[in-house]
Each structure stands twice: as C-alpha cells, then as structure tokens.
GROMACS .gro file of C-alpha atoms in nm:
model
  458
    1MET     CA    1  -1.301   1.192  -1.730
    2ASN     CA    2  -1.403   0.876  -1.548
    3LEU     CA    3  -1.706   0.680  -1.433
    4SER     CA    4  -1.839   0.775  -1.093
    5PRO     CA    5  -1.993   0.508  -0.865
    6ALA     CA    6  -2.337   0.661  -0.926
    7LYS     CA    7  -2.299   0.623  -1.304
    8ILE     CA    8  -2.175   0.266  -1.268
    9ASP     CA    9  -2.472   0.164  -1.052
   10ALA     CA   10  -2.723   0.338  -1.281
   11SER     CA   11  -2.621   0.158  -1.601
   12PRO     CA   12  -2.806  -0.166  -1.689
   13GLU     CA   13  -2.533  -0.252  -1.945
   14ILE     CA   14  -2.268  -0.239  -1.673
   15GLU     CA   15  -2.486  -0.451  -1.446
   16ASN     CA   16  -2.506  -0.718  -1.716
   17TRP     CA   17  -2.127  -0.711  -1.748
   18LEU     CA   18  -2.082  -0.734  -1.371
   19ALA     CA   19  -2.314  -1.036  -1.358
   20GLN     CA   20  -2.038  -1.240  -1.526
   21PHE     CA   21  -1.823  -1.209  -1.212
   22PRO     CA   22  -1.881  -1.406  -0.892
   23GLU     CA   23  -2.067  -1.209  -0.628
   24ASP     CA   24  -1.758  -1.156  -0.412
   25GLN     CA   25  -1.563  -1.004  -0.706
   26ARG     CA   26  -1.814  -0.744  -0.822
   27ILE     CA   27  -1.698  -0.474  -0.582
   28THR     CA   28  -1.346  -0.502  -0.723
   29ALA     CA   29  -1.487  -0.499  -1.078
   30ARG     CA   30  -1.665  -0.172  -0.997
   31LEU     CA   31  -1.338  -0.035  -0.861
   32LEU     CA   32  -1.166  -0.127  -1.190
   33LEU     CA   33  -1.428   0.070  -1.387
   34SER     CA   34  -1.400   0.374  -1.162
   35ARG     CA   35  -1.022   0.396  -1.222
   36LEU     CA   36  -1.050   0.413  -1.603
   37GLN     CA   37  -0.957   0.747  -1.761
   38PHE     CA   38  -1.150   0.840  -2.077
   39VAL     CA   39  -1.011   1.085  -2.334
   40SER     CA   40  -1.255   1.242  -2.579
   41ARG     CA   41  -1.179   1.334  -2.939
   42ASP     CA   42  -1.197   1.705  -2.855
   43VAL     CA   43  -0.950   1.672  -2.567
   44TYR     CA   44  -0.704   1.479  -2.783
   45SER     CA   45  -0.743   1.719  -3.076
   46ALA     CA   46  -0.693   2.027  -2.857
   47TRP     CA   47  -0.381   1.873  -2.701
   48LEU     CA   48  -0.231   1.791  -3.043
   49GLN     CA   49  -0.294   2.147  -3.162
   50ARG     CA   50  -0.112   2.284  -2.856
   51VAL     CA   51   0.186   2.056  -2.920
   52VAL     CA   52   0.211   2.163  -3.284
   53ALA     CA   53   0.170   2.531  -3.193
   54ALA     CA   54   0.458   2.501  -2.946
   55LEU     CA   55   0.704   2.374  -3.208
   56PRO     CA   56   1.005   2.602  -3.272
   57SER     CA   57   0.933   2.849  -3.550
   58GLY     CA   58   1.141   2.891  -3.863
   59LYS     CA   59   1.121   2.522  -3.960
   60THR     CA   60   0.901   2.307  -4.180
   61TYR     CA   61   0.775   1.980  -4.033
   62ALA     CA   62   0.658   1.663  -4.207
   63LEU     CA   63   0.363   1.501  -4.025
   64TYR     CA   64   0.286   1.129  -4.034
   65SER     CA   65   0.023   0.931  -3.845
   66VAL     CA   66   0.174   0.613  -3.700
   67ARG     CA   67   0.018   0.293  -3.830
   68LYS     CA   68   0.105  -0.072  -3.819
   69LEU     CA   69   0.280  -0.196  -4.132
   70GLU     CA   70   0.375  -0.544  -4.238
   71HIS     CA   71   0.721  -0.646  -4.119
   72GLY     CA   72   0.977  -0.536  -4.376
   73SER     CA   73   0.729  -0.322  -4.574
   74PRO     CA   74   0.865   0.025  -4.663
   75LEU     CA   75   0.668   0.345  -4.604
   76TRP     CA   76   0.756   0.473  -4.951
   77ASN     CA   77   0.752   0.271  -5.274
   78ASP     CA   78   1.030   0.264  -5.533
   79GLU     CA   79   0.909   0.592  -5.685
   80GLY     CA   80   0.927   0.762  -5.344
   81GLU     CA   81   0.549   0.792  -5.305
   82ILE     CA   82   0.380   0.715  -4.975
   83VAL     CA   83   0.231   0.364  -4.966
   84ALA     CA   84  -0.147   0.385  -4.998
   85ARG     CA   85  -0.358   0.318  -4.691
   86PRO     CA   86  -0.593   0.018  -4.708
   87GLY     CA   87  -0.961   0.081  -4.762
   88ASP     CA   88  -1.079  -0.069  -4.433
   89SER     CA   89  -1.058   0.105  -4.096
   90LEU     CA   90  -0.724   0.119  -3.914
   91GLY     CA   91  -0.868   0.197  -3.571
   92SER     CA   92  -0.701   0.479  -3.379
   93GLU     CA   93  -0.493   0.579  -3.682
   94ASP     CA   94  -0.806   0.699  -3.866
   95LEU     CA   95  -0.865   0.992  -3.629
   96VAL     CA   96  -0.496   1.084  -3.618
   97TYR     CA   97  -0.481   1.078  -3.999
   98SER     CA   98  -0.771   1.323  -4.028
   99LEU     CA   99  -0.623   1.553  -3.762
  100VAL     CA  100  -0.291   1.560  -3.949
  101ALA     CA  101  -0.473   1.659  -4.268
  102ASN     CA  102  -0.656   1.942  -4.089
  103LEU     CA  103  -0.334   2.072  -3.931
  104ALA     CA  104  -0.154   2.071  -4.265
  105ARG     CA  105  -0.440   2.255  -4.439
  106ALA     CA  106  -0.441   2.522  -4.165
  107ASN     CA  107  -0.061   2.566  -4.182
  108PRO     CA  108   0.046   2.483  -4.540
  109GLN     CA  109   0.375   2.672  -4.516
  110THR     CA  110   0.513   2.493  -4.211
  111LEU     CA  111   0.333   2.156  -4.195
  112LEU     CA  112   0.335   1.883  -4.461
  113ASP     CA  113   0.084   1.598  -4.475
  114HIS     CA  114   0.236   1.253  -4.541
  115SER     CA  115   0.483   1.382  -4.798
  116SER     CA  116   0.663   1.188  -5.066
  117LEU     CA  117   1.041   1.160  -5.073
  118THR     CA  118   1.052   1.399  -5.370
  119GLU     CA  119   0.873   1.672  -5.174
  120LEU     CA  120   1.091   1.610  -4.869
  121ARG     CA  121   1.405   1.644  -5.082
  122ASP     CA  122   1.288   1.957  -5.264
  123LYS     CA  123   1.189   2.135  -4.942
  124LYS     CA  124   1.490   2.003  -4.748
  125ILE     CA  125   1.285   1.870  -4.457
  126HIS     CA  126   1.483   1.762  -4.151
  127ASP     CA  127   1.212   1.736  -3.880
  128TYR     CA  128   0.949   1.461  -3.882
  129LEU     CA  129   0.652   1.436  -3.645
  130LEU     CA  130   0.523   1.081  -3.593
  131ILE     CA  131   0.184   1.119  -3.425
  132ASP     CA  132   0.002   0.849  -3.226
  133ASP     CA  133  -0.266   0.848  -2.958
  134SER     CA  134  -0.101   0.609  -2.712
  135ILE     CA  135   0.219   0.404  -2.697
  136GLY     CA  136   0.218   0.071  -2.520
  137SER     CA  137   0.501  -0.169  -2.596
  138GLY     CA  138   0.650   0.061  -2.862
  139ASP     CA  139   0.634  -0.208  -3.133
  140ARG     CA  140   0.411  -0.004  -3.363
  141VAL     CA  141   0.625   0.311  -3.343
  142SER     CA  142   0.957   0.129  -3.385
  143GLY     CA  143   0.811  -0.071  -3.674
  144PHE     CA  144   0.692   0.250  -3.842
  145ILE     CA  145   1.036   0.413  -3.808
  146ASN     CA  146   1.203   0.102  -3.949
  147ALA     CA  147   0.958   0.117  -4.241
  148MET     CA  148   1.079   0.472  -4.308
  149LEU     CA  149   1.439   0.354  -4.291
  150SER     CA  150   1.369   0.068  -4.533
  151HIS     CA  151   1.395   0.311  -4.823
  152PRO     CA  152   1.764   0.366  -4.913
  153THR     CA  153   1.718   0.740  -4.975
  154PHE     CA  154   1.573   0.810  -4.632
  155LEU     CA  155   1.824   0.572  -4.475
  156SER     CA  156   2.110   0.776  -4.621
  157TRP     CA  157   1.961   1.098  -4.477
  158TRP     CA  158   1.932   0.924  -4.141
  159SER     CA  159   2.292   0.799  -4.150
  160PHE     CA  160   2.428   1.146  -4.229
  161GLY     CA  161   2.241   1.298  -3.934
  162LEU     CA  162   1.997   1.496  -4.153
  163VAL     CA  163   1.684   1.353  -3.989
  164ARG     CA  164   1.527   1.445  -3.656
  165ILE     CA  165   1.225   1.234  -3.552
  166HIS     CA  166   0.976   1.367  -3.293
  167VAL     CA  167   0.741   1.099  -3.156
  168VAL     CA  168   0.420   1.265  -3.033
  169SER     CA  169   0.170   1.057  -2.834
  170PHE     CA  170  -0.090   1.150  -2.574
  171ALA     CA  171   0.033   0.881  -2.334
  172ARG     CA  172   0.333   0.650  -2.309
  173PRO     CA  173   0.514   0.440  -2.045
  174CYS     CA  174   0.852   0.560  -1.919
  175GLU     CA  175   1.019   0.255  -2.066
  176ALA     CA  176   0.897   0.328  -2.420
  177GLU     CA  177   1.186   0.556  -2.512
  178VAL     CA  178   1.457   0.297  -2.448
  179LYS     CA  179   1.257   0.016  -2.612
  180ILE     CA  180   1.182   0.211  -2.928
  181VAL     CA  181   1.536   0.338  -2.974
  182ALA     CA  182   1.674  -0.013  -2.917
  183LYS     CA  183   1.450  -0.165  -3.187
  184ILE     CA  184   1.507   0.085  -3.469
  185LYS     CA  185   1.792   0.049  -3.715
  186GLY     CA  186   2.128   0.206  -3.650
  187SER     CA  187   2.392   0.215  -3.381
  188ASP     CA  188   2.383   0.395  -3.048
  189HIS     CA  189   2.751   0.340  -2.971
  190GLY     CA  190   2.918   0.629  -2.794
  191LYS     CA  191   3.182   0.663  -3.066
  192ARG     CA  192   2.922   0.716  -3.338
  193LYS     CA  193   2.909   1.072  -3.472
  194PHE     CA  194   2.528   1.057  -3.499
  195ARG     CA  195   2.392   0.821  -3.235
  196LYS     CA  196   2.039   0.708  -3.307
  197SER     CA  197   1.920   0.809  -2.960
  198SER     CA  198   2.022   1.169  -3.036
  199LYS     CA  199   1.797   1.171  -3.344
  200VAL     CA  200   1.471   1.072  -3.170
  201ASP     CA  201   1.279   1.258  -2.897
  202PHE     CA  202   0.936   1.213  -2.736
  203THR     CA  203   0.647   1.437  -2.634
  204SER     CA  204   0.347   1.317  -2.431
  205GLU     CA  205   0.075   1.456  -2.209
  206ILE     CA  206   0.084   1.154  -1.974
  207VAL     CA  207   0.400   0.957  -1.890
  208TYR     CA  208   0.356   0.663  -1.651
  209ASP     CA  209   0.569   0.390  -1.499
  210THR     CA  210   0.450   0.047  -1.609
  211ASP     CA  211   0.547  -0.117  -1.280
  212TRP     CA  212   0.385   0.150  -1.060
  213LEU     CA  213   0.033   0.009  -1.075
  214GLU     CA  214  -0.081   0.195  -0.764
  215GLY     CA  215  -0.060   0.523  -0.954
  216ARG     CA  216  -0.319   0.397  -1.206
  217TRP     CA  217  -0.536   0.161  -1.002
  218GLY     CA  218  -0.516   0.302  -0.649
  219GLU     CA  219  -0.428   0.148  -0.315
  220ASN     CA  220  -0.628  -0.168  -0.391
  221HIS     CA  221  -0.439  -0.236  -0.714
  222GLN     CA  222  -0.342  -0.587  -0.602
  223GLN     CA  223  -0.710  -0.683  -0.584
  224VAL     CA  224  -0.765  -0.546  -0.934
  225ILE     CA  225  -0.469  -0.747  -1.068
  226GLN     CA  226  -0.594  -1.067  -0.902
  227LEU     CA  227  -0.939  -1.004  -1.048
  228CYS     CA  228  -0.800  -0.975  -1.402
  229ARG     CA  229  -0.564  -1.270  -1.367
  230GLY     CA  230  -0.836  -1.493  -1.226
  231GLN     CA  231  -1.069  -1.469  -1.529
  232THR     CA  232  -0.994  -1.802  -1.693
  233LYS     CA  233  -1.248  -1.738  -1.972
  234ILE     CA  234  -1.002  -1.486  -2.116
  235PRO     CA  235  -0.670  -1.593  -2.278
  236THR     CA  236  -0.373  -1.555  -2.045
  237LYS     CA  237  -0.186  -1.304  -2.262
  238ARG     CA  238  -0.485  -1.069  -2.271
  239ARG     CA  239  -0.585  -1.070  -1.906
  240LEU     CA  240  -0.352  -0.783  -1.812
  241GLY     CA  241  -0.355  -0.625  -2.157
  242TYR     CA  242  -0.093  -0.642  -2.429
  243GLY     CA  243   0.252  -0.677  -2.277
  244GLY     CA  244   0.103  -0.696  -1.925
  245VAL     CA  245   0.093  -0.314  -1.914
  246MET     CA  246  -0.241  -0.286  -1.727
  247ALA     CA  247  -0.304   0.062  -1.870
  248ASN     CA  248  -0.619   0.251  -1.768
  249LEU     CA  249  -0.647   0.504  -2.051
  250VAL     CA  250  -0.938   0.470  -2.297
  251PHE     CA  251  -0.991   0.693  -2.602
  252TYR     CA  252  -1.335   0.767  -2.741
  253HIS     CA  253  -1.213   0.682  -3.092
  254SER     CA  254  -1.028   0.362  -2.997
  255VAL     CA  255  -0.979   0.122  -2.707
  256PRO     CA  256  -0.609   0.033  -2.661
  257ASN     CA  257  -0.530  -0.337  -2.630
  258ASN     CA  258  -0.301  -0.275  -2.329
  259ILE     CA  259  -0.595  -0.227  -2.090
  260PRO     CA  260  -0.728  -0.535  -1.900
  261GLY     CA  261  -0.888  -0.794  -2.123
  262VAL     CA  262  -1.204  -0.820  -1.911
  263LEU     CA  263  -1.304  -0.481  -2.055
  264TRP     CA  264  -1.278  -0.554  -2.427
  265PHE     CA  265  -1.218  -0.923  -2.498
  266THR     CA  266  -1.524  -1.110  -2.629
  267ASN     CA  267  -1.585  -1.474  -2.714
  268GLU     CA  268  -1.856  -1.734  -2.657
  269LYS     CA  269  -1.771  -1.744  -2.286
  270TRP     CA  270  -1.717  -1.376  -2.208
  271GLN     CA  271  -1.883  -1.054  -2.320
  272GLY     CA  272  -1.655  -0.751  -2.293
  273LEU     CA  273  -1.786  -0.411  -2.192
  274MET     CA  274  -1.622  -0.256  -2.500
  275PRO     CA  275  -1.630  -0.536  -2.761
  276ALA     CA  276  -1.418  -0.510  -3.076
  277ARG     CA  277  -1.215  -0.247  -2.886
  278ALA     CA  278  -1.471   0.024  -2.956
  279VAL     CA  279  -1.652   0.243  -2.705
  280PRO     CA  280  -2.028   0.180  -2.749
  281ASP     CA  281  -2.271   0.470  -2.782
  282TRP     CA  282  -2.440   0.401  -2.449
  283LEU     CA  283  -2.105   0.430  -2.270
  284LEU     CA  284  -2.023   0.758  -2.446
  285ALA     CA  285  -2.359   0.899  -2.339
  286LEU     CA  286  -2.300   0.783  -1.983
  287ILE     CA  287  -1.957   0.947  -1.965
  288ASP     CA  288  -2.068   1.272  -2.129
  289GLN     CA  289  -2.340   1.333  -1.871
  290THR     CA  290  -2.078   1.547  -1.692
  291SER     CA  291  -1.864   1.703  -1.962
  292LEU     CA  292  -1.520   1.854  -1.910
  293VAL     CA  293  -1.538   2.236  -1.915
  294ALA     CA  294  -1.266   2.497  -1.940
  295SER     CA  295  -1.281   2.578  -1.569
  296GLU     CA  296  -1.201   2.217  -1.487
  297VAL     CA  297  -0.895   2.231  -1.713
  298ALA     CA  298  -0.776   2.545  -1.537
  299THR     CA  299  -0.832   2.376  -1.201
  300SER     CA  300  -0.620   2.076  -1.305
  301GLN     CA  301  -0.338   2.308  -1.413
  302THR     CA  302  -0.357   2.487  -1.077
  303ASP     CA  303  -0.344   2.154  -0.894
  304GLU     CA  304  -0.033   2.065  -1.095
  305ILE     CA  305   0.147   2.375  -0.966
  306VAL     CA  306   0.043   2.293  -0.611
  307ARG     CA  307   0.165   1.934  -0.645
  308LEU     CA  308   0.498   2.070  -0.773
  309LEU     CA  309   0.532   2.295  -0.468
  310ALA     CA  310   0.446   2.008  -0.235
  311LEU     CA  311   0.713   1.786  -0.393
  312ILE     CA  312   0.975   2.059  -0.355
  313LYS     CA  313   0.879   2.107   0.009
  314ARG     CA  314   0.936   1.732   0.059
  315GLY     CA  315   1.285   1.771  -0.082
  316VAL     CA  316   1.224   1.649  -0.437
  317ARG     CA  317   1.407   1.911  -0.643
  318SER     CA  318   1.555   1.723  -0.937
  319SER     CA  319   1.364   1.798  -1.257
  320ARG     CA  320   1.374   1.431  -1.360
  321SER     CA  321   1.241   1.316  -1.022
  322ILE     CA  322   0.964   1.575  -1.043
  323ALA     CA  323   0.873   1.456  -1.394
  324SER     CA  324   0.853   1.097  -1.269
  325ARG     CA  325   0.634   1.189  -0.971
  326LEU     CA  326   0.398   1.407  -1.176
  327GLY     CA  327   0.384   1.165  -1.469
  328VAL     CA  328   0.494   1.417  -1.734
  329ASP     CA  329   0.780   1.464  -1.980
  330HIS     CA  330   1.113   1.588  -1.844
  331LYS     CA  331   1.104   1.896  -2.066
  332TYR     CA  332   0.751   1.971  -1.942
  333ALA     CA  333   0.871   1.946  -1.583
  334VAL     CA  334   1.154   2.188  -1.665
  335GLY     CA  335   0.899   2.430  -1.810
  336LEU     CA  336   0.679   2.388  -1.504
  337LEU     CA  337   0.970   2.476  -1.277
  338GLY     CA  338   1.049   2.781  -1.489
  339GLY     CA  339   0.686   2.893  -1.479
  340ALA     CA  340   0.673   2.860  -1.100
  341GLN     CA  341   0.991   3.065  -1.073
  342GLU     CA  342   0.847   3.337  -1.297
  343MET     CA  343   0.536   3.345  -1.077
  344GLY     CA  344   0.759   3.407  -0.775
  345LEU     CA  345   0.673   3.074  -0.611
  346LEU     CA  346   1.026   2.931  -0.632
  347THR     CA  347   1.375   3.071  -0.602
  348ALA     CA  348   1.651   3.015  -0.856
  349GLN     CA  349   1.784   2.739  -0.624
  350VAL     CA  350   1.444   2.558  -0.644
  351ARG     CA  351   1.334   2.653  -0.293
  352LEU     CA  352   0.991   2.773  -0.185
  353THR     CA  353   0.949   3.147  -0.152
  354ALA     CA  354   0.711   3.304   0.098
  355ALA     CA  355   0.450   3.330  -0.179
  356GLY     CA  356   0.502   2.964  -0.271
  357LEU     CA  357   0.467   2.850   0.089
  358ASP     CA  358   0.152   3.059   0.126
  359ARG     CA  359   0.010   2.907  -0.195
  360LEU     CA  360   0.079   2.560  -0.061
  361LYS     CA  361  -0.086   2.634   0.274
  362HIS     CA  362  -0.403   2.755   0.105
  363ALA     CA  363  -0.424   2.429  -0.094
  364GLY     CA  364  -0.554   2.264   0.223
  365SER     CA  365  -0.623   1.893   0.252
  366THR     CA  366  -0.741   1.852  -0.109
  367LEU     CA  367  -0.386   1.791  -0.231
  368ALA     CA  368  -0.313   1.427  -0.318
  369LEU     CA  369   0.040   1.309  -0.387
  370PRO     CA  370   0.155   0.956  -0.471
  371VAL     CA  371   0.282   0.757  -0.174
  372TRP     CA  372   0.588   0.559  -0.275
  373ASN     CA  373   0.642   0.217  -0.120
  374ARG     CA  374   0.990   0.228   0.034
  375SER     CA  375   0.970  -0.097   0.231
  376LEU     CA  376   1.267  -0.331   0.204
  377TYR     CA  377   1.227  -0.601  -0.059
  378ILE     CA  378   1.400  -0.934   0.013
  379PRO     CA  379   1.382  -1.200  -0.261
  380SER     CA  380   1.256  -1.532  -0.130
  381SER     CA  381   1.554  -1.708  -0.289
  382TRP     CA  382   1.777  -1.527  -0.041
  383CYS     CA  383   1.585  -1.653   0.261
  384ALA     CA  384   1.692  -1.977   0.428
  385GLY     CA  385   1.409  -1.955   0.678
  386ARG     CA  386   1.163  -1.695   0.800
  387ALA     CA  387   1.299  -1.675   1.155
  388THR     CA  388   1.662  -1.665   1.044
  389VAL     CA  389   1.616  -1.359   0.822
  390GLN     CA  390   1.417  -1.109   1.023
  391PRO     CA  391   1.214  -1.102   1.345
  392PRO     CA  392   0.835  -1.112   1.329
  393THR     CA  393   0.635  -0.789   1.320
  394LYS     CA  394   0.398  -0.681   1.595
  395GLU     CA  395   0.104  -0.780   1.374
  396GLU     CA  396   0.242  -1.133   1.345
  397LEU     CA  397   0.291  -1.151   1.720
  398ALA     CA  398  -0.064  -1.034   1.773
  399SER     CA  399  -0.201  -1.290   1.526
  400LEU     CA  400  -0.028  -1.563   1.725
  401GLY     CA  401  -0.189  -1.442   2.045
  402LEU     CA  402   0.136  -1.351   2.218
  403ALA     CA  403   0.147  -1.080   2.482
  404ASP     CA  404   0.309  -0.746   2.399
  405SER     CA  405   0.558  -0.802   2.676
  406VAL     CA  406   0.709  -1.104   2.504
  407GLU     CA  407   1.046  -1.006   2.360
  408VAL     CA  408   1.112  -1.072   1.993
  409SER     CA  409   1.439  -1.243   2.075
  410ALA     CA  410   1.253  -1.496   2.287
  411PHE     CA  411   1.016  -1.571   2.002
  412THR     CA  412   1.294  -1.640   1.757
  413ASP     CA  413   1.433  -1.902   1.996
  414GLY     CA  414   1.100  -2.087   2.002
  415ASP     CA  415   0.753  -2.032   2.144
  416VAL     CA  416   0.703  -2.025   2.519
  417GLY     CA  417   0.736  -2.375   2.663
  418GLN     CA  418   0.893  -2.513   2.345
  419THR     CA  419   1.249  -2.592   2.250
  420SER     CA  420   1.378  -2.394   1.956
  421LEU     CA  421   1.385  -2.625   1.656
  422GLU     CA  422   1.617  -2.387   1.475
  423ARG     CA  423   1.874  -2.401   1.758
  424SER     CA  424   1.856  -2.780   1.781
  425ASP     CA  425   1.896  -2.807   1.403
  426ALA     CA  426   2.194  -2.574   1.419
  427LYS     CA  427   2.366  -2.810   1.660
  428ALA     CA  428   2.307  -3.105   1.432
  429ALA     CA  429   2.402  -2.956   1.096
  430THR     CA  430   2.611  -2.678   0.950
  431PRO     CA  431   2.394  -2.373   0.879
  432PRO     CA  432   2.348  -2.277   0.514
  433PHE     CA  433   2.588  -2.027   0.362
  434SER     CA  434   2.320  -1.754   0.336
  435VAL     CA  435   2.289  -1.732   0.715
  436MET     CA  436   2.656  -1.776   0.809
  437PRO     CA  437   2.830  -1.471   0.957
  438HIS     CA  438   3.059  -1.292   0.713
  439LEU     CA  439   3.345  -1.057   0.778
  440PRO     CA  440   3.302  -0.700   0.652
  441ALA     CA  441   3.460  -0.601   0.323
  442VAL     CA  442   3.811  -0.461   0.342
  443SER     CA  443   4.002  -0.226   0.116
  444GLY     CA  444   4.194  -0.370  -0.176
  445VAL     CA  445   4.504  -0.165  -0.081
  446ASN     CA  446   4.785  -0.387   0.056
  447HIS     CA  447   4.565  -0.687   0.001
  448ASP     CA  448   4.680  -1.003   0.178
  449THR     CA  449   4.820  -1.238  -0.082
  450ASP     CA  450   4.718  -1.532   0.134
  451GLY     CA  451   4.351  -1.445   0.084
  452PRO     CA  452   4.091  -1.311   0.327
  453LEU     CA  453   4.108  -1.393   0.696
  454GLY     CA  454   3.980  -1.736   0.779
  455SER     CA  455   4.041  -1.873   0.429
  456LYS     CA  456   4.311  -2.106   0.558
  457ASP     CA  457   4.506  -2.183   0.872
  458ARG     CA  458   4.785  -1.943   0.970
   0.00000   0.00000   0.00000
C-alpha cells in the first residue's frame, strides 16, 4: 500500500511537514512520499504464516525473534536458559515475538518458542528459524547469530554441522546474505567439511538491490537523493538512512532506520513525519482509507506471472536473473518457473508456449518492467580530456547551436573559425599515457623474450 497524490494533498499533517522544504523542493518531497511502501501487521502476519506452513514436514523447528543484543552477550546464560527480554519496548521485535508465540501455540508438536538449550538437546533440534521484519545492513542478524554461538554447547553443535539456520525476513537487500555470512563466526574455506555458508539460508518476500535506486524511487530517483542529501538540518549519516540504503519499506508496527532521515528524524530544527520511528495514528488512518483486499492480492500474483512471461520473451531465462529482475528469492523464482510450466505457459526449455504468448498478449499495456541502464560508464579518472575520450552527442551539439550538418570530427578539431587547442597542445607536448595509441594484446605463446614491439630499438 502507498500514499496516492490525492491523499498527500488532503492531509494537513503532511502539508505542515512539506512546509519545512523550500518551495522548489516540495514537488520532489511529494514524490518521495508517493514511493513509500507500507506493510500492515495483517499482511506481515499472513506472510509469516505462509512461510511457516511451507516448511518441509517431518521436522521440528525452533523459532526465535531477532533482536539486538549487546556485543559479546550470549543468547543463553550459563544454565542454558534464554536471556530474559528487557521490560521496555524493543520496537519491531515486539510484534515478531508475539507472532512466534502464537505460531508455537498453534503448532506445539513442530514449532518451539524461544527454547532453552536443554529442550533443544532433548528434542534433538537441528533447524532454527530466526525471524525479522526487515534486514538492512545485516548487523542485527549477524550479531544475533554470534550471540547464539557464544555459548560453547551451541558452538559445538554448529562446528559439527548439526545446526541449520533459516533467516526469515519480509524484506532484505541482495547483499545481505554475503554480509551476514561474512560476519558470523566460523570458516567458509572450501576445504572445510561444514562451511558456514552451507549452514545458513534466507527467505524473504521482497529482495532488492541496494544500488538500484530506480527500482524503489522511480525514474526521478536522482532528484529524491539530492533532496535527502541537501537537508543540512539532519545529520549526514541519517540523510539516506542507516548504511545509505535508501529503503522505501515502512511497517505499521515499526519504521526502519534505513529509510531517508527526512521522514523520521526529529530535533529542534526538523520535525519528522514519523517521529521516534513510529507510524502516527493519523497516518495509519490515511493509508487505510483504501485497504488491501483479497482480489488485489490475486491481481498482484497474476501480474507476477505476466512479468515472468515478459522477461522470458525478452530472453531472460536464467532463474537467478529472473529472481533479480522480479525482486524475489532465487528459490521463489524457481517455484514460479515450475508453476508456469505446470500451467502450460512455458516449455521444459523455458520457452513461451502458445498459451503463454496468448496470456502475454492479453496483458496489454498495463505491464511494467524495470528498465535497466546499460549505458557505458567511464570513470572520470580515466579521462584526460572530454574531447579526447569520446565525441559530443547530438544534444551537446544542439546546445552549442551548431548545425546538424556539422560533422563530429570537425568539432573535435575545434569550433568553426577556431584553431584546435588540443592539436596545438599535442604539437607542443607529449600526450598523456591514457590517450596514447596502444598495440592490441597478443598471445603469450612463443612470447618475444625481447619484450613487446616498440619496447626498445631493434
């Protein structure tokens, strides 16, 4: 769910927040609000129930809600009992903790609620579900796993390959898996019998690329970034959110700190829209004016199948590439491909069938797929001069008022009626190494012992 332009304009609270921006920045601030995605408690709870219901049968799972612990603090005390939670609120972990308790009460034979080491040993538990709402930098999850490994008993189970950890979060960045595995204890060397990366897996509803800001903030994402960076009343480290993630996902029960600081940071100079990282009641009422119904969920699932077919028609057939484009887990993408094949939309070779092509045609112009920027990137440190690297574009020629008939080669030698400064400089000084002509690479077979051609006189 998100905020429509009509809802944004109708809210006096949002107008007060917008008044803190200069007049020329308020349109971009409205755009930032419209790109936020809100997740209700019911949506999150229903998703978690589906994940748990899909777990392989015949096993017993120990469930733990991920929370931030002091560095070096163990999850279990010396007697093997779970460390007590503090009396004050822990933010997003409070809802997850209550959901874990409800799941365990509904399935007492297969799900355990924050078990002690004694219970884990007696029931010979090997699978552990660490549940969170959203992963940002991965520090909280890796710290929680290391707190589990701080107890020597659990560490020995881990070392002998008796532990399998399943990290379950509604959303996470693609980079989270590598970061979390790198920070937890243990070795991932290829010669290890039980590599730590083989003992941890991830499940999420939304998987996004941190660097692909256009997927979250739209085509005008650069304007949104400049807006957030330009708010000097907010500390630098909080302007783009924790870790510079620039996430756009907001939960009803908690506001993540990896969303832009203009939305939640509050001090004597700035009043955030969601102060103390909590969604105010007026904002909940504004969002819930158009609630999410079951038919809308079914429509989103149908759109997902259509997007899959469109990607395959474009030539994207690798399951990992499809997962990246759709923003889902790899195993979910594999299941989506299998479902499309069972529906007769795809062949075993991942090609569109006649039914799949017909389904795609009937989707019409409502289908929206991400447009990837494939333009060539040239670091500025590689460039000795603008004209020496690449010719100007037609837009640059037009901005200079040159006629279309003027050849690019003529422009690079100097404007009409002018002597080329670059050519005169070239006569006076040796050109830099980055623009000197180089011979093509040659094979190493029968390599000349005297060195490459031109290295010395023959």
